[in-house]
Amino acid sequence: MSDPLNERDRAADALEMVAGAARAYLDSLATRPVHDHAADGLLDLLDGELSERGEGTLDSVERLLRVGTGAATHSSGPRFFHFIVGGSTPAAQAGDWVTSLLDQASGLWLTSPLASRAETVVLRWLKDLFGLPASYGGVLTPSATFANLTGLACARQWWGERHGADVTADGLAGLPRMPVLAGGYIHPSSRKALQLLGCGRDSVRVLTRDDAGRADVAAMDRALAEIGGPAVIVANAGEVNSGDFDPIGELAELAERHGAWLHVDGAFGLFAAASPRLSHLVAGVERAHSVTADGHKWLNVPYESGFAFVRDPALLGRAFGAWGAPYLPAADDEHINYNCLGPESSRRARALPIWATLRAYGRQGYREMVERHHDLALRLGAAVEEAPDLELLAPVRLCVVCFRYRPPGVPEERLDELNRWIGERLVADGRVYAGTTTYRGMTALRPAIVNWRTTETDIDLLLQVIREIAAETLTRHR
């Protein structure tokens, strides 16, 4: 067996094997547990010594399918409410298979005009969907973390140029620390981006007006006046614990008044722009200098997918281009080479599933999905408010519902332990997934609804399972 050349006639057979397993697996997602812990024993089938001559294409693919369809966490199904994870629409999933089939190197026009043109098209479509100016530059990234890295790298380059320095070429040595201001909603991915950029993970000056983390705009105004020079404001469109939003319009006013850079992390919340009912939540985002979001959240395309948009397109090239390698295209190449506009060099053609899903469902399809999920969140929030043993901890703004179990007669000091136990039992139970967080000092559940498959049945089951586990938990803790 050994050399894959000996099995070149098995390539299509292997793909047919996967396609044959797909229908039964996808059909099962509506009712199967998110995770069947009894199937974890299958994971041992992945282990063992590396074979000397190999076990062959079909045998290996068959085993991977057997283990994967049994032991995977079925986050592509409708009942995964943990973190903020979408599924894959039918068009996006098929588009991703096409991506693997064609296996394009998408960083350069020379290596794949197909991938480059598709990326240009989907970036234009996404700007249209989000109401961003067509003049903004953009690039696809593996995630919102990489998208934040991209936007903040452009901010760092802009800031350095205000100090007469080219930080891409010469680094930060000799420069003061770049001032970064944010409210309490700033996400760890923005901090990680600042860490990777050499600006410091903990360099962010967080200014809040309450223990929920709402941005103190007046304090930011004063801080920017004290700085008296270029600075960066990080705004969040969609906070992970409650789904709340920073006042983007007010922060845009501050940025314009003080000559600051406004970066908007819209990992999932930017999708509010797709709905006339909800677009007020991101009012002012079109005035930001950089805007980011995740595709594998509410766009419902496969991992890994993110995107970054920058008001001044030339900054992308100054922050990431000019590789200076003779075998690569020059900076003035007539075609767009996306590996000069973002942090990656080797890039998958991740535009293809995005192209497929946007073309398949259009602006109306995404508007309807976002609004349907918002309605489901409101349904869950209303059920929580009506229940005597549940407590809604934050208003339902978009798709996240933050609440806790609070039965009568249980003292406050025991509620955190009780809710932590419920969260652990939810994951162990496996029928639905919803984890815990800490919100305003309280342990809380915070299911997020962003999967295209999720319906009222799934929301009602979530509440049912929580009640069952809560009753068992209360009995155990008495």
Short mmCIF file of C-alpha atoms in Angstrom, two decimals:
data_model
loop_
_atom_site.label_atom_id
_atom_site.label_comp_id
_atom_site.label_asym_id
_atom_site.label_seq_id
_atom_site.Cartn_x
_atom_site.Cartn_y
_atom_site.Cartn_z
CA MET A 1 0.00 0.00 0.00
CA SER A 2 2.36 2.69 1.32
CA ASP A 3 2.73 5.40 -1.36
CA PRO A 4 -0.66 7.12 -1.93
CA LEU A 5 0.05 6.92 -5.66
CA ASN A 6 -0.76 3.22 -5.34
CA GLU A 7 -4.32 4.14 -4.31
CA ARG A 8 -5.04 7.00 -6.70
CA ASP A 9 -8.06 5.10 -8.01
CA ARG A 10 -9.57 5.13 -4.47
CA ALA A 11 -9.92 8.92 -4.17
CA ALA A 12 -13.47 9.12 -5.54
CA ASP A 13 -14.48 5.97 -3.63
CA ALA A 14 -13.39 7.59 -0.36
CA LEU A 15 -15.44 10.70 -1.08
CA GLU A 16 -18.45 8.55 -1.96
CA MET A 17 -18.07 6.79 1.37
CA VAL A 18 -18.25 10.12 3.18
CA ALA A 19 -21.21 11.23 1.07
CA GLY A 20 -22.97 7.94 1.80
CA ALA A 21 -22.63 8.49 5.53
CA ALA A 22 -23.66 12.12 5.37
CA ARG A 23 -27.41 11.71 4.85
CA ALA A 24 -27.99 9.50 7.87
CA TYR A 25 -25.75 11.67 10.04
CA LEU A 26 -27.37 14.95 9.02
CA ASP A 27 -30.86 13.50 9.39
CA SER A 28 -30.00 12.42 12.94
CA LEU A 29 -28.93 15.86 14.13
CA ALA A 30 -32.48 17.00 14.83
CA THR A 31 -32.93 14.48 17.64
CA ARG A 32 -29.58 13.07 18.69
CA PRO A 33 -27.85 14.25 21.87
CA VAL A 34 -25.27 16.96 21.44
CA HIS A 35 -22.77 14.56 22.96
CA ASP A 36 -23.18 10.88 23.78
CA HIS A 37 -20.59 10.28 26.48
CA ALA A 38 -21.17 6.53 26.19
CA ALA A 39 -19.56 6.74 22.75
CA ASP A 40 -16.31 8.21 24.11
CA GLY A 41 -14.85 4.70 24.13
CA LEU A 42 -14.72 4.92 20.34
CA LEU A 43 -11.93 7.46 20.70
CA ASP A 44 -9.55 4.61 21.51
CA LEU A 45 -9.95 3.50 17.89
CA LEU A 46 -8.02 6.60 16.86
CA ASP A 47 -5.01 5.50 18.87
CA GLY A 48 -2.30 2.93 18.33
CA GLU A 49 1.13 2.78 16.77
CA LEU A 50 1.78 4.41 13.42
CA SER A 51 1.46 1.68 10.80
CA GLU A 52 4.58 0.89 8.80
CA ARG A 53 2.86 0.38 5.45
CA GLY A 54 -0.52 2.00 6.18
CA GLU A 55 -3.98 0.52 6.47
CA GLY A 56 -5.31 1.88 3.19
CA THR A 57 -7.62 4.69 2.13
CA LEU A 58 -11.03 3.07 2.49
CA ASP A 59 -10.29 1.31 5.76
CA SER A 60 -8.97 4.53 7.30
CA VAL A 61 -11.86 6.69 6.09
CA GLU A 62 -14.37 4.09 7.28
CA ARG A 63 -12.84 4.10 10.76
CA LEU A 64 -12.76 7.91 10.92
CA LEU A 65 -16.44 8.04 9.96
CA ARG A 66 -17.35 5.39 12.53
CA VAL A 67 -15.52 7.19 15.32
CA GLY A 68 -16.49 10.70 14.22
CA THR A 69 -20.22 10.20 13.74
CA GLY A 70 -20.41 8.44 17.09
CA ALA A 71 -18.02 10.32 19.35
CA ALA A 72 -18.09 13.86 17.96
CA THR A 73 -19.68 16.72 19.83
CA HIS A 74 -22.52 17.41 17.45
CA SER A 75 -22.26 21.17 17.57
CA SER A 76 -23.60 21.41 14.03
CA GLY A 77 -26.98 20.31 15.40
CA PRO A 78 -29.75 22.56 16.76
CA ARG A 79 -29.16 22.07 20.49
CA PHE A 80 -25.62 23.33 20.97
CA PHE A 81 -26.08 26.56 22.92
CA HIS A 82 -22.67 26.60 24.62
CA PHE A 83 -20.20 29.35 23.70
CA ILE A 84 -21.52 31.01 20.51
CA VAL A 85 -21.21 28.44 17.77
CA GLY A 86 -23.22 28.22 14.57
CA GLY A 87 -23.69 25.22 12.31
CA SER A 88 -23.16 24.91 8.57
CA THR A 89 -25.97 25.68 6.16
CA PRO A 90 -26.47 23.06 3.45
CA ALA A 91 -24.92 25.34 0.85
CA ALA A 92 -21.96 26.24 3.08
CA GLN A 93 -21.26 22.63 3.95
CA ALA A 94 -21.31 21.61 0.30
CA GLY A 95 -19.17 24.63 -0.54
CA ASP A 96 -16.64 23.48 2.04
CA TRP A 97 -16.50 20.04 0.42
CA VAL A 98 -15.80 21.80 -2.88
CA THR A 99 -13.04 23.74 -1.11
CA SER A 100 -11.37 20.50 -0.02
CA LEU A 101 -11.91 18.92 -3.43
CA LEU A 102 -10.23 21.79 -5.29
CA ASP A 103 -7.63 22.46 -2.56
CA GLN A 104 -6.71 25.94 -3.77
CA ALA A 105 -3.82 28.01 -2.43
CA SER A 106 -5.79 31.22 -2.03
CA GLY A 107 -3.10 33.67 -0.98
CA LEU A 108 -2.03 34.71 -4.47
CA TRP A 109 -3.90 35.44 -7.68
CA LEU A 110 -1.18 33.51 -9.48
CA THR A 111 -1.91 30.30 -7.55
CA SER A 112 -5.70 30.61 -7.75
CA PRO A 113 -7.59 33.32 -9.64
CA LEU A 114 -10.73 31.38 -8.60
CA ALA A 115 -10.09 31.77 -4.86
CA SER A 116 -8.95 35.36 -5.18
CA ARG A 117 -11.97 36.44 -7.21
CA ALA A 118 -14.35 34.56 -4.90
CA GLU A 119 -12.85 36.33 -1.87
CA THR A 120 -13.23 39.71 -3.53
CA VAL A 121 -16.88 38.97 -4.30
CA VAL A 122 -17.82 37.69 -0.84
CA LEU A 123 -16.12 40.61 0.89
CA ARG A 124 -18.26 42.94 -1.21
CA TRP A 125 -21.40 40.93 -0.40
CA LEU A 126 -20.58 40.93 3.33
CA LYS A 127 -20.09 44.70 3.35
CA ASP A 128 -23.48 44.99 1.69
CA LEU A 129 -25.06 42.67 4.27
CA PHE A 130 -23.54 44.61 7.19
CA GLY A 131 -24.16 48.09 5.79
CA LEU A 132 -20.47 48.93 5.58
CA PRO A 133 -19.18 51.35 2.94
CA ALA A 134 -18.11 49.65 -0.29
CA SER A 135 -14.84 51.60 -0.14
CA TYR A 136 -13.59 49.63 2.90
CA GLY A 137 -10.80 47.13 2.33
CA GLY A 138 -11.15 43.62 3.68
CA VAL A 139 -9.69 40.17 4.02
CA LEU A 140 -10.97 36.77 5.15
CA THR A 141 -9.31 35.27 8.23
CA PRO A 142 -9.51 31.95 10.12
CA SER A 143 -11.48 33.45 13.03
CA ALA A 144 -12.59 36.58 14.85
CA THR A 145 -9.34 36.43 16.83
CA PHE A 146 -7.35 36.65 13.61
CA ALA A 147 -9.77 39.29 12.36
CA ASN A 148 -9.16 41.35 15.50
CA LEU A 149 -5.44 40.81 15.00
CA THR A 150 -5.81 42.17 11.47
CA GLY A 151 -7.85 45.23 12.42
CA LEU A 152 -5.68 46.08 15.41
CA ALA A 153 -2.50 45.56 13.38
CA CYS A 154 -3.80 48.24 11.03
CA ALA A 155 -4.57 50.41 14.06
CA ARG A 156 -1.02 49.86 15.34
CA GLN A 157 0.44 50.77 11.94
CA TRP A 158 -1.73 53.91 11.83
CA TRP A 159 -0.70 54.83 15.36
CA GLY A 160 2.97 54.32 14.59
CA GLU A 161 2.75 56.51 11.51
CA ARG A 162 1.28 59.26 13.68
CA HIS A 163 4.54 59.05 15.62
CA GLY A 164 6.63 59.08 12.47
CA ALA A 165 7.42 55.34 12.65
CA ASP A 166 6.79 52.30 10.45
CA VAL A 167 6.15 49.65 13.09
CA THR A 168 5.71 46.92 10.49
CA ALA A 169 9.30 47.43 9.38
CA ASP A 170 10.97 48.62 12.58
CA GLY A 171 8.84 47.39 15.49
CA LEU A 172 7.74 49.30 18.57
CA ALA A 173 11.12 49.92 20.18
CA GLY A 174 11.55 53.53 21.25
CA LEU A 175 7.84 54.34 20.99
CA PRO A 176 5.50 55.00 23.92
CA ARG A 177 2.82 52.44 24.73
CA MET A 178 -0.12 52.62 22.34
CA PRO A 179 -3.15 53.81 24.39
CA VAL A 180 -6.10 51.42 24.10
CA LEU A 181 -9.46 52.22 25.74
CA ALA A 182 -12.48 49.95 26.09
CA GLY A 183 -15.54 49.24 28.15
CA GLY A 184 -15.94 46.07 30.17
CA TYR A 185 -17.29 44.13 27.22
CA ILE A 186 -13.89 43.76 25.58
CA HIS A 187 -13.39 40.13 24.57
CA PRO A 188 -10.27 38.07 25.33
CA SER A 189 -9.67 37.74 21.57
CA SER A 190 -8.97 41.48 21.35
CA ARG A 191 -6.59 41.22 24.28
CA LYS A 192 -4.90 38.25 22.63
CA ALA A 193 -4.48 40.25 19.43
CA LEU A 194 -2.86 43.09 21.36
CA GLN A 195 -0.62 40.55 23.08
CA LEU A 196 0.53 39.12 19.73
CA LEU A 197 1.09 42.62 18.35
CA GLY A 198 3.46 43.46 21.19
CA CYS A 199 1.11 46.06 22.65
CA GLY A 200 0.36 44.06 25.78
CA ARG A 201 -2.65 41.95 26.68
CA ASP A 202 -3.23 43.94 29.86
CA SER A 203 -2.48 47.35 28.40
CA VAL A 204 -6.18 48.06 27.81
CA ARG A 205 -7.61 50.81 29.98
CA VAL A 206 -11.10 49.59 30.87
CA LEU A 207 -13.60 52.32 31.74
CA THR A 208 -17.02 51.17 32.93
CA ARG A 209 -20.03 52.74 34.58
CA ASP A 210 -21.42 49.65 36.34
CA ASP A 211 -20.57 46.10 37.34
CA ALA A 212 -22.08 44.74 34.11
CA GLY A 213 -19.24 46.37 32.19
CA ARG A 214 -21.13 49.05 30.27
CA ALA A 215 -18.73 51.57 28.75
CA ASP A 216 -18.32 54.90 30.53
CA VAL A 217 -18.33 57.21 27.51
CA ALA A 218 -17.78 60.36 29.58
CA ALA A 219 -14.72 58.82 31.25
CA MET A 220 -13.38 57.82 27.84
CA ASP A 221 -13.88 61.38 26.63
CA ARG A 222 -11.82 62.69 29.53
CA ALA A 223 -9.14 60.02 29.06
CA LEU A 224 -8.76 60.80 25.37
CA ALA A 225 -8.42 64.51 26.18
CA GLU A 226 -5.69 63.68 28.71
CA ILE A 227 -3.84 61.47 26.20
CA GLY A 228 -3.92 64.33 23.71
CA GLY A 229 -2.67 62.19 20.84
CA PRO A 230 -3.53 59.14 18.74
CA ALA A 231 -5.27 56.33 20.62
CA VAL A 232 -7.39 53.26 19.92
CA ILE A 233 -10.94 52.58 21.14
CA VAL A 234 -12.19 48.99 21.11
CA ALA A 235 -15.98 48.61 20.96
CA ASN A 236 -17.93 45.36 21.22
CA ALA A 237 -20.98 44.59 19.12
CA GLY A 238 -22.44 41.76 21.15
CA GLU A 239 -21.06 40.89 24.59
CA VAL A 240 -20.70 37.17 25.19
CA ASN A 241 -22.43 36.94 28.60
CA SER A 242 -25.58 38.96 27.90
CA GLY A 243 -25.48 39.87 24.21
CA ASP A 244 -25.36 43.58 25.08
CA PHE A 245 -23.73 46.22 22.85
CA ASP A 246 -21.38 49.11 23.39
CA PRO A 247 -22.82 52.46 22.18
CA ILE A 248 -20.98 52.36 18.86
CA GLY A 249 -22.38 55.65 17.59
CA GLU A 250 -21.27 57.52 20.71
CA LEU A 251 -17.82 55.94 20.53
CA ALA A 252 -17.58 56.91 16.86
CA GLU A 253 -18.28 60.50 17.90
CA LEU A 254 -15.47 60.30 20.45
CA ALA A 255 -13.08 58.86 17.88
CA GLU A 256 -13.84 61.63 15.42
CA ARG A 257 -13.57 64.38 18.03
CA HIS A 258 -10.24 63.17 19.41
CA GLY A 259 -8.71 61.76 16.22
CA ALA A 260 -8.74 58.21 17.62
CA TRP A 261 -9.07 54.87 15.86
CA LEU A 262 -12.34 52.98 16.48
CA HIS A 263 -12.13 49.20 16.23
CA VAL A 264 -15.43 47.26 16.45
CA ASP A 265 -15.34 43.59 17.44
CA GLY A 266 -18.61 42.30 16.01
CA ALA A 267 -17.91 38.56 16.27
CA PHE A 268 -21.62 37.68 16.30
CA GLY A 269 -23.36 40.98 17.05
CA LEU A 270 -22.47 42.53 13.69
CA PHE A 271 -25.16 40.31 12.18
CA ALA A 272 -27.78 42.53 13.81
CA ALA A 273 -27.10 44.80 10.84
CA ALA A 274 -28.81 42.24 8.59
CA SER A 275 -32.19 42.97 10.23
CA PRO A 276 -34.10 46.26 10.06
CA ARG A 277 -35.58 45.31 13.45
CA LEU A 278 -32.16 44.99 15.08
CA SER A 279 -29.79 47.18 13.09
CA HIS A 280 -30.12 50.01 15.64
CA LEU A 281 -27.87 47.91 17.90
CA VAL A 282 -24.93 48.52 15.57
CA ALA A 283 -25.79 52.08 14.51
CA GLY A 284 -22.55 53.90 13.79
CA VAL A 285 -20.51 50.84 12.81
CA GLU A 286 -20.11 52.30 9.32
CA ARG A 287 -18.00 55.06 10.92
CA ALA A 288 -15.47 52.66 12.48
CA HIS A 289 -11.92 52.39 11.22
CA SER A 290 -11.87 48.59 11.50
CA VAL A 291 -14.68 46.07 11.93
CA THR A 292 -14.47 42.32 12.49
CA ALA A 293 -16.80 39.34 12.72
CA ASP A 294 -16.85 35.54 12.73
CA GLY A 295 -18.23 33.48 9.86
CA HIS A 296 -18.51 30.25 11.86
CA LYS A 297 -20.90 31.93 14.24
CA TRP A 298 -24.01 33.50 12.73
CA LEU A 299 -23.04 33.18 9.08
CA ASN A 300 -23.23 29.42 9.71
CA VAL A 301 -20.25 28.39 7.62
CA PRO A 302 -17.77 25.70 8.72
CA TYR A 303 -14.76 26.39 10.90
CA GLU A 304 -12.51 28.29 10.33
CA SER A 305 -13.94 31.58 9.11
CA GLY A 306 -13.67 35.25 10.04
CA PHE A 307 -13.43 38.59 8.27
CA ALA A 308 -11.89 42.00 8.84
CA PHE A 309 -12.81 45.29 7.17
CA VAL A 310 -10.67 48.44 7.29
CA ARG A 311 -11.71 51.95 6.30
CA ASP A 312 -8.34 52.75 4.69
CA PRO A 313 -7.59 49.74 2.42
CA ALA A 314 -3.97 50.80 1.98
CA LEU A 315 -3.29 50.14 5.67
CA LEU A 316 -3.85 46.42 5.15
CA GLY A 317 -0.98 46.37 2.67
CA ARG A 318 1.26 48.48 4.87
CA ALA A 319 0.58 46.28 7.90
CA PHE A 320 0.98 42.90 6.18
CA GLY A 321 2.54 43.31 2.73
CA ALA A 322 5.99 44.02 1.31
CA TRP A 323 7.35 40.52 1.92
CA GLY A 324 10.41 41.27 -0.20
CA ALA A 325 10.72 37.69 -1.49
CA PRO A 326 11.72 37.51 -5.18
CA TYR A 327 9.45 34.55 -5.92
CA LEU A 328 6.35 36.44 -4.68
CA PRO A 329 4.45 39.14 -6.60
CA ALA A 330 5.57 42.71 -6.03
CA ALA A 331 3.54 45.13 -3.94
CA ASP A 332 2.32 46.90 -7.09
CA ASP A 333 1.01 43.70 -8.71
CA GLU A 334 -2.13 44.42 -10.71
CA HIS A 335 -4.07 41.63 -9.00
CA ILE A 336 -5.19 41.38 -5.37
CA ASN A 337 -2.96 39.02 -3.39
CA TYR A 338 -4.71 38.41 -0.09
CA ASN A 339 -1.67 37.02 1.70
CA CYS A 340 -0.35 40.61 1.56
CA LEU A 341 -3.49 41.91 3.31
CA GLY A 342 -3.65 39.67 6.38
CA PRO A 343 -1.61 37.56 8.80
CA GLU A 344 -1.65 34.31 6.80
CA SER A 345 0.56 33.25 3.93
CA SER A 346 -0.76 29.74 3.32
CA ARG A 347 -4.51 30.21 3.08
CA ARG A 348 -7.39 27.88 2.44
CA ALA A 349 -10.01 29.03 -0.07
CA ARG A 350 -12.48 29.81 2.73
CA ALA A 351 -14.37 32.19 0.44
CA LEU A 352 -16.05 29.27 -1.37
CA PRO A 353 -18.49 28.16 1.40
CA ILE A 354 -19.23 31.83 2.13
CA TRP A 355 -19.97 32.44 -1.54
CA ALA A 356 -22.22 29.36 -1.66
CA THR A 357 -24.28 30.28 1.40
CA LEU A 358 -24.67 33.98 0.54
CA ARG A 359 -25.71 33.17 -3.01
CA ALA A 360 -28.07 30.41 -1.81
CA TYR A 361 -30.00 32.41 0.81
CA GLY A 362 -29.26 36.04 0.09
CA ARG A 363 -29.89 39.05 2.26
CA GLN A 364 -33.48 37.98 3.02
CA GLY A 365 -32.45 34.50 4.16
CA TYR A 366 -30.00 35.88 6.69
CA ARG A 367 -32.41 38.56 7.84
CA GLU A 368 -35.06 35.89 8.48
CA MET A 369 -32.61 33.65 10.34
CA VAL A 370 -31.30 36.44 12.57
CA GLU A 371 -34.84 37.57 13.40
CA ARG A 372 -36.01 34.00 14.02
CA HIS A 373 -33.16 33.43 16.46
CA HIS A 374 -33.91 36.73 18.17
CA ASP A 375 -37.53 35.64 18.57
CA LEU A 376 -36.38 32.31 20.03
CA ALA A 377 -34.21 34.18 22.53
CA LEU A 378 -37.18 36.35 23.47
CA ARG A 379 -39.28 33.20 23.88
CA LEU A 380 -36.72 31.71 26.25
CA GLY A 381 -36.33 35.00 28.12
CA ALA A 382 -40.10 35.28 28.58
CA ALA A 383 -40.31 31.71 29.89
CA VAL A 384 -37.54 32.47 32.38
CA GLU A 385 -39.29 35.62 33.60
CA GLU A 386 -42.56 33.74 34.06
CA ALA A 387 -40.96 30.92 36.05
CA PRO A 388 -40.91 31.29 39.86
CA ASP A 389 -37.63 29.37 40.14
CA LEU A 390 -35.64 31.10 37.38
CA GLU A 391 -34.18 34.61 37.27
CA LEU A 392 -33.38 36.62 34.14
CA LEU A 393 -30.16 38.51 34.86
CA ALA A 394 -29.98 40.75 31.79
CA PRO A 395 -32.43 41.97 29.14
CA VAL A 396 -32.50 39.89 25.96
CA ARG A 397 -30.83 42.13 23.39
CA LEU A 398 -30.11 39.76 20.54
CA CYS A 399 -29.50 36.00 20.78
CA VAL A 400 -28.01 35.38 24.25
CA VAL A 401 -30.19 34.70 27.29
CA CYS A 402 -28.43 35.19 30.64
CA PHE A 403 -30.25 33.66 33.63
CA ARG A 404 -29.87 31.46 36.66
CA TYR A 405 -31.79 28.91 38.67
CA ARG A 406 -33.09 30.59 41.82
CA PRO A 407 -35.61 28.42 43.64
CA PRO A 408 -37.54 29.84 46.59
CA GLY A 409 -35.96 29.23 49.95
CA VAL A 410 -32.37 28.78 48.76
CA PRO A 411 -30.06 31.39 50.30
CA GLU A 412 -28.06 33.67 48.02
CA GLU A 413 -24.72 32.26 49.13
CA ARG A 414 -25.65 28.81 47.80
CA LEU A 415 -26.88 29.89 44.37
CA ASP A 416 -23.50 30.02 42.64
CA GLU A 417 -22.64 26.47 43.69
CA LEU A 418 -26.10 25.31 42.63
CA ASN A 419 -25.86 26.86 39.18
CA ARG A 420 -22.32 25.59 38.61
CA TRP A 421 -23.57 22.10 39.32
CA ILE A 422 -26.45 22.54 36.88
CA GLY A 423 -24.01 23.66 34.18
CA GLU A 424 -21.80 20.63 34.75
CA ARG A 425 -24.78 18.30 34.68
CA LEU A 426 -26.08 19.84 31.45
CA VAL A 427 -22.83 18.99 29.68
CA ALA A 428 -22.72 15.53 31.26
CA ASP A 429 -26.35 14.87 30.29
CA GLY A 430 -25.56 15.65 26.66
CA ARG A 431 -29.08 16.20 25.33
CA VAL A 432 -28.41 19.93 25.10
CA TYR A 433 -25.28 22.00 25.70
CA ALA A 434 -25.31 25.24 27.65
CA GLY A 435 -22.50 26.33 29.92
CA THR A 436 -22.08 28.72 32.79
CA THR A 437 -20.37 32.07 33.10
CA THR A 438 -19.93 34.75 35.75
CA TYR A 439 -22.12 37.81 35.21
CA ARG A 440 -22.11 40.70 37.68
CA GLY A 441 -20.48 38.38 40.20
CA MET A 442 -23.14 35.66 39.80
CA THR A 443 -22.80 32.21 38.25
CA ALA A 444 -25.25 32.08 35.38
CA LEU A 445 -26.32 30.09 32.35
CA ARG A 446 -26.04 31.91 29.04
CA PRO A 447 -27.33 29.87 26.08
CA ALA A 448 -26.66 31.49 22.71
CA ILE A 449 -28.92 30.83 19.73
CA VAL A 450 -27.12 31.10 16.37
CA ASN A 451 -27.57 27.72 14.66
CA TRP A 452 -29.73 27.72 11.52
CA ARG A 453 -31.36 24.42 12.55
CA THR A 454 -32.64 25.62 15.95
CA THR A 455 -36.41 25.86 16.39
CA GLU A 456 -38.93 26.37 19.20
CA THR A 457 -38.80 22.62 19.94
CA ASP A 458 -35.11 22.87 20.77
CA ILE A 459 -35.61 25.92 23.00
CA ASP A 460 -38.41 24.19 24.88
CA LEU A 461 -36.25 21.09 25.32
CA LEU A 462 -33.44 23.22 26.72
CA LEU A 463 -35.76 24.59 29.38
CA GLN A 464 -37.17 21.13 30.10
CA VAL A 465 -33.73 19.60 30.61
CA ILE A 466 -32.63 22.49 32.82
CA ARG A 467 -35.72 21.99 34.98
CA GLU A 468 -35.10 18.24 35.27
CA ILE A 469 -31.48 18.75 36.24
CA ALA A 470 -32.36 21.60 38.57
CA ALA A 471 -34.87 19.44 40.43
CA GLU A 472 -32.29 16.67 40.78
CA THR A 473 -29.64 19.18 41.82
CA LEU A 474 -31.84 20.81 44.44
CA THR A 475 -32.59 17.41 45.93
CA ARG A 476 -28.88 16.59 46.03
CA HIS A 477 -27.96 19.91 47.66
CA ARG A 478 -30.57 19.81 50.41
#
